[in-house]
Amino acid sequence: MRFIFRKEGSCMTKQNQKAGALSATLVICAILARILGKFNVLLVPLALVRTMIYIGLYIGWGLSVSHRILQTQVRRYMIGVSFLTVFWFVVRSVKYFFVTDPVVIRYLWYWYYCPMLLIPLLSVFVAMSLGKPENYRLPKWARLLYVPTLFFLLLVLTNDLHQLVFSFPAGSVWSDADNGYAYGYYLVMGWIIACALTAFMIMLIKCRGAQRRKYLPALLLSCSIIYAFIYASGARWMQVIGGDLTAAQCLMFIAILESCIQCGLIQTNTGYDEIFKAGTFRAQITDHDHKVCYASADPPVLSAQVMCAADRGPFSLDKHTLLKSCPIKGGHVYWQEDITEITALLEKLEENREAIAESNHLAQENYRVRLEIHTLREKNRLYDLLQKETARQIRLLNDLFSRYNEEEHPKERRRLLAKITVIGAYIKRKGNLLFIREKTETTDTTELALCIEESFANLKLTGAECEADIPGGSKISTRDAILIYDFLEEVMETAIDDLRFVWLKARILTDSIILRLEVECESSLADFQNICESCSFEDGVWCLILRIRKAGGQT
């Protein structure tokens, strides 16, 4: 919440008085610039200065409204009014100082009626939005008010085609210096007056402020209407003292809306100081020097040191009271929180903390022990499974080690050692596949390729030529991967004594994988024909073909 306070007729009033005095001074300067211009004293420079004064006033008022008005839609429409007044002055300045073509000048004059029509309409929307929530949006039927407004604007802008708004003498240059008024002009002015009166009446009905001050917007509105008619009548005296329609009407529009704000017809974010003083929440608002500016009922006496401590974080005044601080524009706000219940709860928690901590420690220790036991059991189970699955190879490995220790011939020892490495690589890789099977039912062909490549690398120690080509990226069941690796191991063990060449090629199909194994050896591999899809022997080379489904069983 944003606080804008008035104190003893106070801070906000003084600011209003200063702003009003400054605005009045600028308006007087602008009027003096116009009067001097009438006597041809620096006509163009003073006119431009006067224009910049008015534009600066309206921009400043728009910025002021954006800070004072909280209701989103009201603020948006009033900023729109500020924009339209600036637009009006820009068009007027271009008309008088930057353009000489009569047609362009005339159309710039027509564009005066864009802000003249839209400002009263936006005032109606402002009035309809008063007292509504900040996210309030006007009903859809309210948009129908744009229809007559835009119609009248188009009527003015197309006046050259029909002269229903302004009429011009035949045979002369059409301009605002020599024109008459048709019935369309009075319709346009009637709509402008109707919107202005409607807006004022709605604000009057919704107002919660004092009745004695509501006359001011009505007086200003009346002055605006009277001025418009006198100006339209072409009275000479009005041309002398108030001949600048744009400046006069813009000032009137802004003055009417500002008077509605000052009279309470348009609610602003003010008057919260009394509410704050009546509060029982024991809060204080200070300036940057920690001097108390506003205080709620029964405020605590706080030293500057305590306030500074609260600025750094919540500060404990006593066992049951916490002082908090928050920076705001122009200073800080301090408030107290009763933490009696929290203190009691903390004491209770402190009493139970050690018991809970001990209980948690015991629970963690029990969990750790159970986890270690479970881990050891799982490791033992997997080791037992590996030993069971590779029992034949382990026996063969033990036999080879015994023969290696007994053998004295170096060449035969190297041959036995090569067999040992082949069997050892198989046991290692078979263990990896078994562990993978415990975690997932499928694996990538890359894992199978790694197993076979390691076995072939050790098989080369026997002097055999070995090659494998298994593309990765295809999923097969882990069970099938183990079956293929077991099959290859049995073939190698059968042919290892006279193996000269082995080649394995995998071909990836849409739903299956075909493995072609070619082995050049003297040993017979005919016993494997019941396992393979096909088994043939030609020119001393055995050709074995296996087929497995992707992520499926052997076909």
JSON list of N, CA and C in Angstrom, two decimals, residues 6 111 142 156 210 258 329 345 403 478:
[
{"chain": "A", "resi": 6, "resn": "ARG", "atom": "N", "xyz": [-1.59, 13.61, 4.98]},
{"chain": "A", "resi": 6, "resn": "ARG", "atom": "CA", "xyz": [-1.76, 15.03, 5.27]},
{"chain": "A", "resi": 6, "resn": "ARG", "atom": "C", "xyz": [-1.62, 15.21, 6.78]},
{"chain": "A", "resi": 111, "resn": "TRP", "atom": "N", "xyz": [-9.02, 18.82, -36.74]},
{"chain": "A", "resi": 111, "resn": "TRP", "atom": "CA", "xyz": [-8.52, 17.84, -35.78]},
{"chain": "A", "resi": 111, "resn": "TRP", "atom": "C", "xyz": [-8.61, 18.34, -34.34]},
{"chain": "A", "resi": 142, "resn": "ALA", "atom": "N", "xyz": [-20.83, 0.03, -22.69]},
{"chain": "A", "resi": 142, "resn": "ALA", "atom": "CA", "xyz": [-20.28, 1.39, -22.59]},
{"chain": "A", "resi": 142, "resn": "ALA", "atom": "C", "xyz": [-19.47, 1.75, -23.84]},
{"chain": "A", "resi": 156, "resn": "VAL", "atom": "N", "xyz": [-16.96, 16.12, -38.63]},
{"chain": "A", "resi": 156, "resn": "VAL", "atom": "CA", "xyz": [-16.12, 17.32, -38.67]},
{"chain": "A", "resi": 156, "resn": "VAL", "atom": "C", "xyz": [-14.99, 17.16, -39.68]},
{"chain": "A", "resi": 210, "resn": "ALA", "atom": "N", "xyz": [-17.47, 16.15, 1.10]},
{"chain": "A", "resi": 210, "resn": "ALA", "atom": "CA", "xyz": [-18.30, 17.21, 1.66]},
{"chain": "A", "resi": 210, "resn": "ALA", "atom": "C", "xyz": [-19.09, 17.90, 0.56]},
{"chain": "A", "resi": 258, "resn": "GLU", "atom": "N", "xyz": [-9.16, 18.16, -12.16]},
{"chain": "A", "resi": 258, "resn": "GLU", "atom": "CA", "xyz": [-8.38, 18.36, -10.94]},
{"chain": "A", "resi": 258, "resn": "GLU", "atom": "C", "xyz": [-9.26, 18.82, -9.79]},
{"chain": "A", "resi": 329, "resn": "LYS", "atom": "N", "xyz": [9.20, 4.82, 0.77]},
{"chain": "A", "resi": 329, "resn": "LYS", "atom": "CA", "xyz": [9.64, 6.08, 0.17]},
{"chain": "A", "resi": 329, "resn": "LYS", "atom": "C", "xyz": [9.69, 7.17, 1.24]},
{"chain": "A", "resi": 345, "resn": "LEU", "atom": "N", "xyz": [6.12, -22.45, 21.61]},
{"chain": "A", "resi": 345, "resn": "LEU", "atom": "CA", "xyz": [6.34, -23.59, 20.72]},
{"chain": "A", "resi": 345, "resn": "LEU", "atom": "C", "xyz": [7.82, -23.92, 20.61]},
{"chain": "A", "resi": 403, "resn": "ARG", "atom": "N", "xyz": [47.69, -76.97, -15.63]},
{"chain": "A", "resi": 403, "resn": "ARG", "atom": "CA", "xyz": [48.52, -77.39, -16.75]},
{"chain": "A", "resi": 403, "resn": "ARG", "atom": "C", "xyz": [49.62, -76.37, -17.03]},
{"chain": "A", "resi": 478, "resn": "THR", "atom": "N", "xyz": [18.34, -58.45, -22.79]},
{"chain": "A", "resi": 478, "resn": "THR", "atom": "CA", "xyz": [19.59, -58.82, -22.13]},
{"chain": "A", "resi": 478, "resn": "THR", "atom": "C", "xyz": [19.78, -60.33, -22.15]}
]
